[in-house]
Amino acid sequence: MKCHYIYTQDGLKVLIPGCMAVAVSGDIQDCTCRNELTERQFERKEYNDTVKALRKEIKELEEENAELNHIIEKLTTKWKKNTKA
Ligand SMILES: [Zn+2]
């Protein structure tokens, strides 16, 4: 749970810390709750980052493959011309 305030029956405002930063300082300004990912969110982020990195790698390999195919094609054409002569 994120840091929040509760009000007692006496009308007192009481800070309920949700993160270590606020638990230590007692100041909600130091709250880091929004930056903290739950374990599930973290795993999901990790997963998405990995998928993204792999997709990028695939794209680069496809580009390299296309480039190499182009070179092979050129060389084959050259070789065919040379063998005919
Ligand atoms: Zn907090």
mmCIF file of N, CA and C and ligand atoms in Angstrom:
data_model
loop_
_atom_site.group_PDB
_atom_site.id
_atom_site.type_symbol
_atom_site.label_atom_id
_atom_site.label_comp_id
_atom_site.label_asym_id
_atom_site.label_seq_id
_atom_site.Cartn_x
_atom_site.Cartn_y
_atom_site.Cartn_z
ATOM 1 N N MET A 1 0.839 -1.204 0.000
ATOM 2 C CA MET A 1 0.000 0.000 0.000
ATOM 3 C C MET A 1 0.877 1.259 0.000
ATOM 4 N N LYS A 2 0.458 2.256 -0.756
ATOM 5 C CA LYS A 2 1.218 3.508 -0.829
ATOM 6 C C LYS A 2 1.064 4.300 0.462
ATOM 7 N N CYS A 3 1.982 5.206 0.671
ATOM 8 C CA CYS A 3 1.928 6.082 1.839
ATOM 9 C C CYS A 3 0.626 6.879 1.794
ATOM 10 N N HIS A 4 0.007 6.992 2.925
ATOM 11 C CA HIS A 4 -1.231 7.764 2.971
ATOM 12 C C HIS A 4 -1.487 8.248 4.391
ATOM 13 N N TYR A 5 -2.467 9.128 4.494
ATOM 14 C CA TYR A 5 -2.854 9.655 5.804
ATOM 15 C C TYR A 5 -4.164 9.033 6.236
ATOM 16 N N ILE A 6 -4.289 8.838 7.517
ATOM 17 C CA ILE A 6 -5.590 8.456 8.065
ATOM 18 C C ILE A 6 -5.945 9.507 9.115
ATOM 19 N N TYR A 7 -7.210 9.624 9.401
ATOM 20 C CA TYR A 7 -7.660 10.574 10.422
ATOM 21 C C TYR A 7 -8.252 9.811 11.588
ATOM 22 N N THR A 8 -7.742 10.118 12.735
ATOM 23 C CA THR A 8 -8.236 9.437 13.936
ATOM 24 C C THR A 8 -9.582 10.037 14.334
ATOM 25 N N GLN A 9 -10.223 9.396 15.269
ATOM 26 C CA GLN A 9 -11.528 9.887 15.752
ATOM 27 C C GLN A 9 -11.399 11.276 16.352
ATOM 28 N N ASP A 10 -10.190 11.590 16.838
ATOM 29 C CA ASP A 10 -9.946 12.911 17.417
ATOM 30 C C ASP A 10 -9.642 13.957 16.344
ATOM 31 N N GLY A 11 -9.648 13.521 15.071
ATOM 32 C CA GLY A 11 -9.368 14.447 13.989
ATOM 33 C C GLY A 11 -7.883 14.634 13.736
ATOM 34 N N LEU A 12 -7.079 13.755 14.292
ATOM 35 C CA LEU A 12 -5.634 13.849 14.077
ATOM 36 C C LEU A 12 -5.253 13.180 12.756
ATOM 37 N N LYS A 13 -4.363 13.861 12.051
ATOM 38 C CA LYS A 13 -3.875 13.341 10.780
ATOM 39 C C LYS A 13 -2.656 12.465 11.083
ATOM 40 N N VAL A 14 -2.724 11.219 10.692
ATOM 41 C CA VAL A 14 -1.618 10.299 10.967
ATOM 42 C C VAL A 14 -1.084 9.717 9.663
ATOM 43 N N LEU A 15 0.225 9.835 9.507
ATOM 44 C CA LEU A 15 0.868 9.315 8.299
ATOM 45 C C LEU A 15 1.088 7.812 8.426
ATOM 46 N N ILE A 16 0.622 7.095 7.415
ATOM 47 C CA ILE A 16 0.859 5.654 7.357
ATOM 48 C C ILE A 16 1.866 5.402 6.239
ATOM 49 N N PRO A 17 3.106 5.082 6.595
ATOM 50 C CA PRO A 17 4.133 4.890 5.570
ATOM 51 C C PRO A 17 3.912 3.608 4.763
ATOM 52 N N GLY A 18 4.190 3.704 3.484
ATOM 53 C CA GLY A 18 4.081 2.539 2.609
ATOM 54 C C GLY A 18 5.430 2.141 2.056
ATOM 55 N N CYS A 19 6.409 2.992 2.238
ATOM 56 C CA CYS A 19 7.747 2.677 1.742
ATOM 57 C C CYS A 19 8.784 2.968 2.832
ATOM 58 N N MET A 20 9.965 2.428 2.667
ATOM 59 C CA MET A 20 11.030 2.581 3.659
ATOM 60 C C MET A 20 11.419 4.048 3.838
ATOM 61 N N ALA A 21 11.464 4.792 2.721
ATOM 62 C CA ALA A 21 11.902 6.188 2.778
ATOM 63 C C ALA A 21 11.055 6.994 3.752
ATOM 64 N N VAL A 22 9.749 6.827 3.644
ATOM 65 C CA VAL A 22 8.831 7.565 4.514
ATOM 66 C C VAL A 22 8.818 6.964 5.927
ATOM 67 N N ALA A 23 8.965 5.658 6.005
ATOM 68 C CA ALA A 23 9.003 5.001 7.315
ATOM 69 C C ALA A 23 10.169 5.551 8.137
ATOM 70 N N VAL A 24 11.273 5.847 7.469
ATOM 71 C CA VAL A 24 12.466 6.359 8.145
ATOM 72 C C VAL A 24 12.333 7.848 8.443
ATOM 73 N N SER A 25 11.937 8.642 7.432
ATOM 74 C CA SER A 25 11.929 10.102 7.592
ATOM 75 C C SER A 25 10.638 10.640 8.218
ATOM 76 N N GLY A 26 9.550 9.914 8.019
ATOM 77 C CA GLY A 26 8.268 10.386 8.522
ATOM 78 C C GLY A 26 7.707 11.541 7.688
ATOM 79 N N ASP A 27 8.294 11.775 6.525
ATOM 80 C CA ASP A 27 7.871 12.866 5.641
ATOM 81 C C ASP A 27 7.374 12.288 4.320
ATOM 82 N N ILE A 28 6.112 12.554 4.002
ATOM 83 C CA ILE A 28 5.503 11.978 2.792
ATOM 84 C C ILE A 28 6.160 12.509 1.509
ATOM 85 N N GLN A 29 6.883 13.625 1.632
ATOM 86 C CA GLN A 29 7.604 14.177 0.476
ATOM 87 C C GLN A 29 8.669 13.199 -0.042
ATOM 88 N N ASP A 30 9.142 12.337 0.843
ATOM 89 C CA ASP A 30 10.196 11.389 0.474
ATOM 90 C C ASP A 30 9.638 10.112 -0.142
ATOM 91 N N CYS A 31 8.330 10.079 -0.322
ATOM 92 C CA CYS A 31 7.662 8.863 -0.788
ATOM 93 C C CYS A 31 8.219 8.362 -2.120
ATOM 94 N N THR A 32 8.520 7.074 -2.148
ATOM 95 C CA THR A 32 9.010 6.438 -3.376
ATOM 96 C C THR A 32 8.033 5.361 -3.846
ATOM 97 N N CYS A 33 6.858 5.320 -3.251
ATOM 98 C CA CYS A 33 5.883 4.269 -3.569
ATOM 99 C C CYS A 33 5.587 4.156 -5.054
ATOM 100 N N ARG A 34 5.455 5.305 -5.699
ATOM 101 C CA ARG A 34 5.087 5.282 -7.109
ATOM 102 C C ARG A 34 6.173 4.657 -7.977
ATOM 103 N N ASN A 35 7.409 4.759 -7.511
ATOM 104 C CA ASN A 35 8.523 4.217 -8.292
ATOM 105 C C ASN A 35 8.728 2.728 -8.051
ATOM 106 N N GLU A 36 8.196 2.272 -6.941
ATOM 107 C CA GLU A 36 8.408 0.871 -6.601
ATOM 108 C C GLU A 36 7.410 -0.012 -7.330
ATOM 109 N N LEU A 37 7.954 -0.976 -8.060
ATOM 110 C CA LEU A 37 7.097 -1.903 -8.778
ATOM 111 C C LEU A 37 6.834 -3.110 -7.888
ATOM 112 N N THR A 38 5.658 -3.660 -8.039
ATOM 113 C CA THR A 38 5.375 -4.902 -7.334
ATOM 114 C C THR A 38 6.176 -5.999 -8.028
ATOM 115 N N GLU A 39 6.303 -7.115 -7.374
ATOM 116 C CA GLU A 39 7.078 -8.218 -7.945
ATOM 117 C C GLU A 39 6.520 -8.621 -9.313
ATOM 118 N N ARG A 40 5.209 -8.635 -9.389
ATOM 119 C CA ARG A 40 4.538 -9.007 -10.630
ATOM 120 C C ARG A 40 4.810 -7.978 -11.741
ATOM 121 N N GLN A 41 4.717 -6.685 -11.378
ATOM 122 C CA GLN A 41 4.988 -5.619 -12.351
ATOM 123 C C GLN A 41 6.436 -5.685 -12.814
ATOM 124 N N PHE A 42 7.320 -5.971 -11.842
ATOM 125 C CA PHE A 42 8.740 -6.055 -12.154
ATOM 126 C C PHE A 42 9.009 -7.183 -13.135
ATOM 127 N N GLU A 43 8.420 -8.351 -12.871
ATOM 128 C CA GLU A 43 8.598 -9.507 -13.754
ATOM 129 C C GLU A 43 8.058 -9.215 -15.146
ATOM 130 N N ARG A 44 6.924 -8.521 -15.182
ATOM 131 C CA ARG A 44 6.305 -8.178 -16.452
ATOM 132 C C ARG A 44 7.191 -7.213 -17.245
ATOM 133 N N LYS A 45 7.749 -6.241 -16.530
ATOM 134 C CA LYS A 45 8.628 -5.272 -17.157
ATOM 135 C C LYS A 45 9.868 -5.974 -17.699
ATOM 136 N N GLU A 46 10.437 -6.839 -16.870
ATOM 137 C CA GLU A 46 11.617 -7.616 -17.246
ATOM 138 C C GLU A 46 11.319 -8.425 -18.505
ATOM 139 N N TYR A 47 10.160 -9.052 -18.520
ATOM 140 C CA TYR A 47 9.720 -9.873 -19.644
ATOM 141 C C TYR A 47 9.576 -9.020 -20.914
ATOM 142 N N ASN A 48 8.884 -7.882 -20.768
ATOM 143 C CA ASN A 48 8.678 -6.996 -21.915
ATOM 144 C C ASN A 48 9.995 -6.455 -22.459
ATOM 145 N N ASP A 49 10.912 -6.112 -21.549
ATOM 146 C CA ASP A 49 12.219 -5.604 -21.961
ATOM 147 C C ASP A 49 12.989 -6.669 -22.735
ATOM 148 N N THR A 50 12.893 -7.904 -22.260
ATOM 149 C CA THR A 50 13.589 -9.011 -22.918
ATOM 150 C C THR A 50 13.015 -9.244 -24.310
ATOM 151 N N VAL A 51 11.703 -9.250 -24.411
ATOM 152 C CA VAL A 51 11.041 -9.445 -25.708
ATOM 153 C C VAL A 51 11.454 -8.332 -26.674
ATOM 154 N N LYS A 52 11.470 -7.104 -26.163
ATOM 155 C CA LYS A 52 11.842 -5.944 -26.969
ATOM 156 C C LYS A 52 13.280 -6.095 -27.483
ATOM 157 N N ALA A 53 14.184 -6.498 -26.597
ATOM 158 C CA ALA A 53 15.589 -6.659 -26.967
ATOM 159 C C ALA A 53 15.752 -7.761 -28.010
ATOM 160 N N LEU A 54 15.006 -8.847 -27.843
ATOM 161 C CA LEU A 54 15.098 -9.957 -28.790
ATOM 162 C C LEU A 54 14.531 -9.577 -30.151
ATOM 163 N N ARG A 55 13.440 -8.819 -30.134
ATOM 164 C CA ARG A 55 12.848 -8.366 -31.401
ATOM 165 C C ARG A 55 13.833 -7.482 -32.165
ATOM 166 N N LYS A 56 14.537 -6.622 -31.420
ATOM 167 C CA LYS A 56 15.513 -5.720 -32.009
ATOM 168 C C LYS A 56 16.637 -6.551 -32.644
ATOM 169 N N GLU A 57 17.064 -7.591 -31.917
ATOM 170 C CA GLU A 57 18.134 -8.453 -32.401
ATOM 171 C C GLU A 57 17.697 -9.171 -33.677
ATOM 172 N N ILE A 58 16.467 -9.646 -33.696
ATOM 173 C CA ILE A 58 15.936 -10.329 -34.879
ATOM 174 C C ILE A 58 15.933 -9.382 -36.072
ATOM 175 N N LYS A 59 15.486 -8.160 -35.844
ATOM 176 C CA LYS A 59 15.414 -7.164 -36.906
ATOM 177 C C LYS A 59 16.811 -6.906 -37.480
ATOM 178 N N GLU A 60 17.796 -6.780 -36.582
ATOM 179 C CA GLU A 60 19.168 -6.539 -37.017
ATOM 180 C C GLU A 60 19.706 -7.714 -37.818
ATOM 181 N N LEU A 61 19.373 -8.922 -37.378
ATOM 182 C CA LEU A 61 19.840 -10.118 -38.080
ATOM 183 C C LEU A 61 19.180 -10.231 -39.452
ATOM 184 N N GLU A 62 17.909 -9.845 -39.516
ATOM 185 C CA GLU A 62 17.197 -9.878 -40.802
ATOM 186 C C GLU A 62 17.817 -8.886 -41.786
ATOM 187 N N GLU A 63 18.184 -7.728 -41.264
ATOM 188 C CA GLU A 63 18.817 -6.721 -42.109
ATOM 189 C C GLU A 63 20.178 -7.208 -42.605
ATOM 190 N N GLU A 64 20.929 -7.828 -41.690
ATOM 191 C CA GLU A 64 22.234 -8.362 -42.042
ATOM 192 C C GLU A 64 22.079 -9.472 -43.079
ATOM 193 N N ASN A 65 21.071 -10.292 -42.888
ATOM 194 C CA ASN A 65 20.790 -11.387 -43.808
ATOM 195 C C ASN A 65 20.465 -10.856 -45.209
ATOM 196 N N ALA A 66 19.651 -9.822 -45.268
ATOM 197 C CA ALA A 66 19.279 -9.219 -46.544
ATOM 198 C C ALA A 66 20.520 -8.655 -47.240
ATOM 199 N N GLU A 67 21.382 -8.031 -46.438
ATOM 200 C CA GLU A 67 22.609 -7.456 -46.966
ATOM 201 C C GLU A 67 23.516 -8.543 -47.552
ATOM 202 N N LEU A 68 23.655 -9.643 -46.799
ATOM 203 C CA LEU A 68 24.494 -10.755 -47.243
ATOM 204 C C LEU A 68 23.921 -11.409 -48.497
ATOM 205 N N ASN A 69 22.593 -11.532 -48.546
ATOM 206 C CA ASN A 69 21.949 -12.091 -49.729
ATOM 207 C C ASN A 69 22.232 -11.239 -50.954
ATOM 208 N N HIS A 70 22.236 -9.936 -50.726
ATOM 209 C CA HIS A 70 22.506 -8.994 -51.802
ATOM 210 C C HIS A 70 23.937 -9.195 -52.335
ATOM 211 N N ILE A 71 24.875 -9.354 -51.410
ATOM 212 C CA ILE A 71 26.281 -9.566 -51.780
ATOM 213 C C ILE A 71 26.439 -10.875 -52.554
ATOM 214 N N ILE A 72 25.782 -11.922 -52.058
ATOM 215 C CA ILE A 72 25.852 -13.228 -52.725
ATOM 216 C C ILE A 72 25.306 -13.128 -54.148
ATOM 217 N N GLU A 73 24.211 -12.425 -54.275
ATOM 218 C CA GLU A 73 23.569 -12.232 -55.573
ATOM 219 C C GLU A 73 24.526 -11.537 -56.551
ATOM 220 N N LYS A 74 25.162 -10.471 -56.049
ATOM 221 C CA LYS A 74 26.126 -9.723 -56.856
ATOM 222 C C LYS A 74 27.267 -10.620 -57.322
ATOM 223 N N LEU A 75 27.824 -11.392 -56.350
ATOM 224 C CA LEU A 75 28.951 -12.258 -56.653
ATOM 225 C C LEU A 75 28.559 -13.357 -57.642
ATOM 226 N N THR A 76 27.368 -13.885 -57.482
ATOM 227 C CA THR A 76 26.878 -14.934 -58.368
ATOM 228 C C THR A 76 26.748 -14.401 -59.792
ATOM 229 N N THR A 77 26.215 -13.187 -59.919
ATOM 230 C CA THR A 77 26.052 -12.553 -61.224
ATOM 231 C C THR A 77 27.418 -12.354 -61.882
ATOM 232 N N LYS A 78 28.355 -11.864 -61.089
ATOM 233 C CA LYS A 78 29.714 -11.633 -61.561
ATOM 234 C C LYS A 78 30.348 -12.947 -62.038
ATOM 235 N N TRP A 79 30.174 -13.971 -61.220
ATOM 236 C CA TRP A 79 30.766 -15.280 -61.500
ATOM 237 C C TRP A 79 30.175 -15.864 -62.783
ATOM 238 N N LYS A 80 28.872 -15.717 -62.963
ATOM 239 C CA LYS A 80 28.208 -16.228 -64.154
ATOM 240 C C LYS A 80 28.744 -15.538 -65.407
ATOM 241 N N LYS A 81 28.917 -14.217 -65.283
ATOM 242 C CA LYS A 81 29.457 -13.445 -66.412
ATOM 243 C C LYS A 81 30.853 -13.923 -66.777
ATOM 244 N N ASN A 82 31.679 -14.153 -65.747
ATOM 245 C CA ASN A 82 33.066 -14.557 -65.943
ATOM 246 C C ASN A 82 33.177 -15.956 -66.536
ATOM 247 N N THR A 83 32.313 -16.854 -66.149
ATOM 248 C CA THR A 83 32.374 -18.223 -66.650
ATOM 249 C C THR A 83 31.888 -18.306 -68.089
ATOM 250 N N LYS A 84 31.018 -17.371 -68.485
ATOM 251 C CA LYS A 84 30.509 -17.356 -69.854
ATOM 252 C C LYS A 84 31.605 -16.920 -70.828
ATOM 253 N N ALA A 85 32.409 -15.954 -70.365
ATOM 254 C CA ALA A 85 33.419 -15.377 -71.257
ATOM 255 C C ALA A 85 34.567 -16.346 -71.558
HETATM 256 ZN ZN ZN B 1 5.712 5.871 0.044
#
